[in-house]
Amino acid sequence: MIDVKTAIARAAEYAKEWLGADRVFLEEVELSKRGASAIWLVTLSIPRRDKPPAVGLTYSPTPAELLYGGREYKIFEVDAETGEVRSMKIRDMIRNVA
């Protein structure tokens, strides 16, 4: 089984290669089960690739944009046995804003 540092490194390498992210930040990591397999769930954030327009008279940011507007959050599933990145999903931060 790979350790947590290896899982994070694999997810970060994947983000850099496929998303062109030059700055990757670790947000969360968790060891979980998917069926009979163990997986690492690694949440990373990267700078937004499509920055919203500047705040002004014609644009009002949502609460999520105010809190998280400068970053995109992605969840990577990393196979705990092989270290292979199995999936990448968008972490929807809007649900977490009251």
Short mmCIF file of N, CA and C in Angstrom, two decimals:
data_model
loop_
_atom_site.label_atom_id
_atom_site.label_comp_id
_atom_site.label_asym_id
_atom_site.label_seq_id
_atom_site.Cartn_x
_atom_site.Cartn_y
_atom_site.Cartn_z
N MET A 1 0.85 -1.18 0.00
CA MET A 1 0.00 0.00 0.00
C MET A 1 0.90 1.25 0.00
N ILE A 2 0.52 2.25 -0.81
CA ILE A 2 1.28 3.49 -0.83
C ILE A 2 0.92 4.34 0.39
N ASP A 3 1.85 5.16 0.82
CA ASP A 3 1.59 6.02 1.97
C ASP A 3 0.94 7.33 1.51
N VAL A 4 0.55 8.14 2.47
CA VAL A 4 -0.19 9.37 2.18
C VAL A 4 0.66 10.35 1.37
N LYS A 5 1.95 10.44 1.64
CA LYS A 5 2.82 11.35 0.90
C LYS A 5 2.88 10.98 -0.58
N THR A 6 2.94 9.69 -0.86
CA THR A 6 2.98 9.23 -2.25
C THR A 6 1.66 9.53 -2.95
N ALA A 7 0.55 9.31 -2.27
CA ALA A 7 -0.77 9.59 -2.85
C ALA A 7 -0.90 11.07 -3.19
N ILE A 8 -0.46 11.93 -2.30
CA ILE A 8 -0.52 13.38 -2.54
C ILE A 8 0.37 13.76 -3.72
N ALA A 9 1.56 13.19 -3.76
CA ALA A 9 2.49 13.49 -4.86
C ALA A 9 1.91 13.05 -6.20
N ARG A 10 1.29 11.89 -6.26
CA ARG A 10 0.70 11.40 -7.51
C ARG A 10 -0.44 12.31 -7.96
N ALA A 11 -1.29 12.73 -7.02
CA ALA A 11 -2.40 13.63 -7.36
C ALA A 11 -1.86 14.97 -7.85
N ALA A 12 -0.85 15.50 -7.20
CA ALA A 12 -0.26 16.79 -7.60
C ALA A 12 0.38 16.70 -8.98
N GLU A 13 1.10 15.60 -9.26
CA GLU A 13 1.69 15.40 -10.58
C GLU A 13 0.62 15.37 -11.66
N TYR A 14 -0.47 14.68 -11.37
CA TYR A 14 -1.59 14.57 -12.30
C TYR A 14 -2.19 15.95 -12.57
N ALA A 15 -2.40 16.74 -11.51
CA ALA A 15 -2.96 18.08 -11.67
C ALA A 15 -2.05 18.97 -12.50
N LYS A 16 -0.77 18.86 -12.26
CA LYS A 16 0.19 19.68 -13.01
C LYS A 16 0.22 19.29 -14.48
N GLU A 17 0.19 17.99 -14.74
CA GLU A 17 0.26 17.52 -16.12
C GLU A 17 -1.03 17.81 -16.90
N TRP A 18 -2.17 17.48 -16.33
CA TRP A 18 -3.42 17.55 -17.07
C TRP A 18 -4.14 18.88 -16.97
N LEU A 19 -3.90 19.63 -15.91
CA LEU A 19 -4.57 20.91 -15.74
C LEU A 19 -3.64 22.10 -15.97
N GLY A 20 -2.36 21.82 -16.14
CA GLY A 20 -1.40 22.89 -16.34
C GLY A 20 -1.21 23.75 -15.10
N ALA A 21 -1.49 23.16 -13.94
CA ALA A 21 -1.38 23.90 -12.68
C ALA A 21 0.08 24.02 -12.27
N ASP A 22 0.52 25.24 -12.04
CA ASP A 22 1.90 25.42 -11.58
C ASP A 22 1.98 25.49 -10.06
N ARG A 23 0.90 25.93 -9.41
CA ARG A 23 0.86 25.98 -7.95
C ARG A 23 -0.31 25.13 -7.46
N VAL A 24 0.02 24.08 -6.75
CA VAL A 24 -0.97 23.14 -6.25
C VAL A 24 -0.90 23.15 -4.73
N PHE A 25 -2.06 23.27 -4.09
CA PHE A 25 -2.12 23.29 -2.63
C PHE A 25 -2.95 22.12 -2.12
N LEU A 26 -2.45 21.46 -1.09
CA LEU A 26 -3.18 20.37 -0.46
C LEU A 26 -4.26 20.97 0.44
N GLU A 27 -5.47 20.46 0.30
CA GLU A 27 -6.59 20.92 1.13
C GLU A 27 -7.05 19.83 2.10
N GLU A 28 -7.24 18.61 1.58
CA GLU A 28 -7.72 17.50 2.41
C GLU A 28 -7.16 16.19 1.87
N VAL A 29 -7.06 15.21 2.73
CA VAL A 29 -6.69 13.86 2.32
C VAL A 29 -7.38 12.87 3.25
N GLU A 30 -7.85 11.76 2.67
CA GLU A 30 -8.59 10.77 3.45
C GLU A 30 -8.38 9.39 2.83
N LEU A 31 -8.17 8.39 3.65
CA LEU A 31 -8.12 7.01 3.19
C LEU A 31 -9.54 6.46 3.28
N SER A 32 -10.03 5.90 2.17
CA SER A 32 -11.42 5.45 2.11
C SER A 32 -11.49 4.09 1.42
N LYS A 33 -12.68 3.55 1.31
CA LYS A 33 -12.91 2.28 0.63
C LYS A 33 -13.80 2.51 -0.58
N ARG A 34 -13.51 1.80 -1.64
CA ARG A 34 -14.37 1.78 -2.82
C ARG A 34 -14.55 0.30 -3.14
N GLY A 35 -15.68 -0.25 -2.73
CA GLY A 35 -15.87 -1.70 -2.85
C GLY A 35 -14.89 -2.39 -1.92
N ALA A 36 -14.10 -3.30 -2.49
CA ALA A 36 -13.09 -4.01 -1.70
C ALA A 36 -11.74 -3.32 -1.73
N SER A 37 -11.63 -2.24 -2.51
CA SER A 37 -10.35 -1.55 -2.69
C SER A 37 -10.23 -0.33 -1.78
N ALA A 38 -9.01 -0.07 -1.35
CA ALA A 38 -8.72 1.14 -0.57
C ALA A 38 -8.28 2.23 -1.55
N ILE A 39 -8.77 3.44 -1.31
CA ILE A 39 -8.38 4.58 -2.15
C ILE A 39 -8.06 5.78 -1.27
N TRP A 40 -7.15 6.60 -1.75
CA TRP A 40 -6.88 7.88 -1.12
C TRP A 40 -7.73 8.92 -1.84
N LEU A 41 -8.46 9.73 -1.09
CA LEU A 41 -9.19 10.87 -1.64
C LEU A 41 -8.37 12.10 -1.31
N VAL A 42 -7.79 12.71 -2.33
CA VAL A 42 -6.89 13.84 -2.16
C VAL A 42 -7.56 15.07 -2.77
N THR A 43 -7.85 16.08 -1.95
CA THR A 43 -8.42 17.33 -2.45
C THR A 43 -7.29 18.34 -2.58
N LEU A 44 -7.14 18.86 -3.80
CA LEU A 44 -6.14 19.88 -4.09
C LEU A 44 -6.85 21.13 -4.59
N SER A 45 -6.21 22.27 -4.40
CA SER A 45 -6.72 23.49 -5.02
C SER A 45 -5.63 24.06 -5.92
N ILE A 46 -6.11 24.69 -6.99
CA ILE A 46 -5.21 25.31 -7.97
C ILE A 46 -5.77 26.69 -8.29
N PRO A 47 -4.94 27.61 -8.80
CA PRO A 47 -5.48 28.91 -9.20
C PRO A 47 -6.54 28.74 -10.28
N ARG A 48 -7.61 29.52 -10.18
CA ARG A 48 -8.67 29.46 -11.19
C ARG A 48 -8.11 29.77 -12.57
N ARG A 49 -8.58 29.02 -13.54
CA ARG A 49 -8.16 29.24 -14.91
C ARG A 49 -9.04 30.25 -15.62
N ASP A 50 -10.24 30.46 -15.12
CA ASP A 50 -11.18 31.42 -15.71
C ASP A 50 -11.62 32.40 -14.63
N LYS A 51 -10.79 33.37 -14.36
CA LYS A 51 -11.08 34.32 -13.28
C LYS A 51 -12.35 35.10 -13.59
N PRO A 52 -13.21 35.28 -12.57
CA PRO A 52 -14.43 36.08 -12.80
C PRO A 52 -14.06 37.53 -13.03
N PRO A 53 -14.95 38.27 -13.70
CA PRO A 53 -14.66 39.69 -13.93
C PRO A 53 -14.55 40.46 -12.62
N ALA A 54 -13.88 41.58 -12.66
CA ALA A 54 -13.71 42.41 -11.47
C ALA A 54 -15.06 42.84 -10.93
N VAL A 55 -15.12 42.98 -9.62
CA VAL A 55 -16.36 43.41 -8.97
C VAL A 55 -16.65 44.84 -9.39
N GLY A 56 -17.88 45.08 -9.80
CA GLY A 56 -18.27 46.41 -10.24
C GLY A 56 -19.78 46.54 -10.25
N LEU A 57 -20.25 47.53 -10.94
CA LEU A 57 -21.69 47.77 -10.99
C LEU A 57 -22.44 46.68 -11.73
N THR A 58 -21.82 46.04 -12.70
CA THR A 58 -22.52 45.05 -13.50
C THR A 58 -22.28 43.62 -13.04
N TYR A 59 -21.46 43.43 -12.01
CA TYR A 59 -21.15 42.08 -11.57
C TYR A 59 -21.21 42.00 -10.05
N SER A 60 -22.00 41.05 -9.54
CA SER A 60 -22.07 40.80 -8.10
C SER A 60 -21.63 39.37 -7.85
N PRO A 61 -20.52 39.17 -7.16
CA PRO A 61 -20.05 37.81 -6.92
C PRO A 61 -20.96 37.07 -5.95
N THR A 62 -21.05 35.76 -6.13
CA THR A 62 -21.81 34.92 -5.22
C THR A 62 -21.00 34.74 -3.94
N PRO A 63 -21.62 34.26 -2.86
CA PRO A 63 -20.86 34.00 -1.63
C PRO A 63 -19.69 33.04 -1.86
N ALA A 64 -19.91 32.02 -2.68
CA ALA A 64 -18.82 31.07 -2.96
C ALA A 64 -17.67 31.74 -3.69
N GLU A 65 -17.98 32.62 -4.63
CA GLU A 65 -16.92 33.34 -5.35
C GLU A 65 -16.14 34.26 -4.42
N LEU A 66 -16.84 34.87 -3.47
CA LEU A 66 -16.14 35.74 -2.53
C LEU A 66 -15.17 34.94 -1.66
N LEU A 67 -15.60 33.75 -1.23
CA LEU A 67 -14.77 32.93 -0.36
C LEU A 67 -13.71 32.13 -1.12
N TYR A 68 -14.10 31.60 -2.28
CA TYR A 68 -13.24 30.65 -2.97
C TYR A 68 -12.93 31.07 -4.41
N GLY A 69 -13.21 32.30 -4.78
CA GLY A 69 -13.12 32.75 -6.16
C GLY A 69 -11.77 32.61 -6.81
N GLY A 70 -10.70 32.64 -6.05
CA GLY A 70 -9.39 32.56 -6.65
C GLY A 70 -8.85 31.16 -6.83
N ARG A 71 -9.59 30.14 -6.39
CA ARG A 71 -9.09 28.76 -6.44
C ARG A 71 -10.15 27.84 -7.02
N GLU A 72 -9.69 26.79 -7.67
CA GLU A 72 -10.54 25.67 -8.08
C GLU A 72 -10.16 24.50 -7.19
N TYR A 73 -11.14 23.71 -6.79
CA TYR A 73 -10.90 22.57 -5.91
C TYR A 73 -11.23 21.28 -6.65
N LYS A 74 -10.32 20.32 -6.58
CA LYS A 74 -10.48 19.04 -7.28
C LYS A 74 -10.22 17.90 -6.30
N ILE A 75 -11.01 16.83 -6.43
CA ILE A 75 -10.82 15.63 -5.63
C ILE A 75 -10.24 14.56 -6.54
N PHE A 76 -9.11 14.01 -6.14
CA PHE A 76 -8.45 12.95 -6.89
C PHE A 76 -8.59 11.64 -6.13
N GLU A 77 -9.03 10.59 -6.82
CA GLU A 77 -9.05 9.25 -6.24
C GLU A 77 -7.79 8.55 -6.67
N VAL A 78 -6.98 8.15 -5.69
CA VAL A 78 -5.71 7.49 -5.96
C VAL A 78 -5.79 6.08 -5.39
N ASP A 79 -5.57 5.08 -6.23
CA ASP A 79 -5.60 3.69 -5.80
C ASP A 79 -4.51 3.49 -4.74
N ALA A 80 -4.91 3.00 -3.57
CA ALA A 80 -3.97 2.87 -2.45
C ALA A 80 -2.97 1.73 -2.65
N GLU A 81 -3.26 0.81 -3.55
CA GLU A 81 -2.33 -0.29 -3.81
C GLU A 81 -1.32 0.07 -4.89
N THR A 82 -1.80 0.65 -6.00
CA THR A 82 -0.94 0.88 -7.16
C THR A 82 -0.43 2.31 -7.27
N GLY A 83 -1.12 3.27 -6.64
CA GLY A 83 -0.75 4.67 -6.76
C GLY A 83 -1.29 5.33 -8.02
N GLU A 84 -2.12 4.60 -8.77
CA GLU A 84 -2.70 5.13 -10.00
C GLU A 84 -3.84 6.11 -9.67
N VAL A 85 -3.84 7.27 -10.35
CA VAL A 85 -4.94 8.21 -10.21
C VAL A 85 -6.10 7.64 -11.01
N ARG A 86 -7.20 7.35 -10.34
CA ARG A 86 -8.35 6.72 -10.98
C ARG A 86 -9.38 7.73 -11.47
N SER A 87 -9.50 8.85 -10.78
CA SER A 87 -10.46 9.86 -11.21
C SER A 87 -10.12 11.22 -10.64
N MET A 88 -10.69 12.23 -11.27
CA MET A 88 -10.57 13.61 -10.82
C MET A 88 -11.97 14.21 -10.93
N LYS A 89 -12.44 14.82 -9.86
CA LYS A 89 -13.77 15.41 -9.83
C LYS A 89 -13.68 16.84 -9.34
N ILE A 90 -14.65 17.64 -9.74
CA ILE A 90 -14.75 19.01 -9.25
C ILE A 90 -15.31 18.96 -7.84
N ARG A 91 -14.68 19.66 -6.92
CA ARG A 91 -15.22 19.81 -5.56
C ARG A 91 -16.09 21.05 -5.56
N ASP A 92 -17.39 20.86 -5.42
CA ASP A 92 -18.35 21.95 -5.48
C ASP A 92 -18.38 22.68 -4.15
N MET A 93 -17.72 23.83 -4.09
CA MET A 93 -17.65 24.58 -2.84
C MET A 93 -18.94 25.36 -2.57
N ILE A 94 -19.79 25.53 -3.55
CA ILE A 94 -21.01 26.30 -3.36
C ILE A 94 -21.91 25.64 -2.33
N ARG A 95 -21.96 24.31 -2.31
CA ARG A 95 -22.80 23.61 -1.32
C ARG A 95 -22.34 23.86 0.09
N ASN A 96 -21.07 24.22 0.27
CA ASN A 96 -20.52 24.42 1.61
C ASN A 96 -20.67 25.84 2.13
N VAL A 97 -21.27 26.72 1.34
CA VAL A 97 -21.44 28.11 1.74
C VAL A 97 -22.88 28.31 2.21
N ALA A 98 -23.03 28.85 3.39
CA ALA A 98 -24.38 29.05 3.96
C ALA A 98 -25.09 30.20 3.29
#
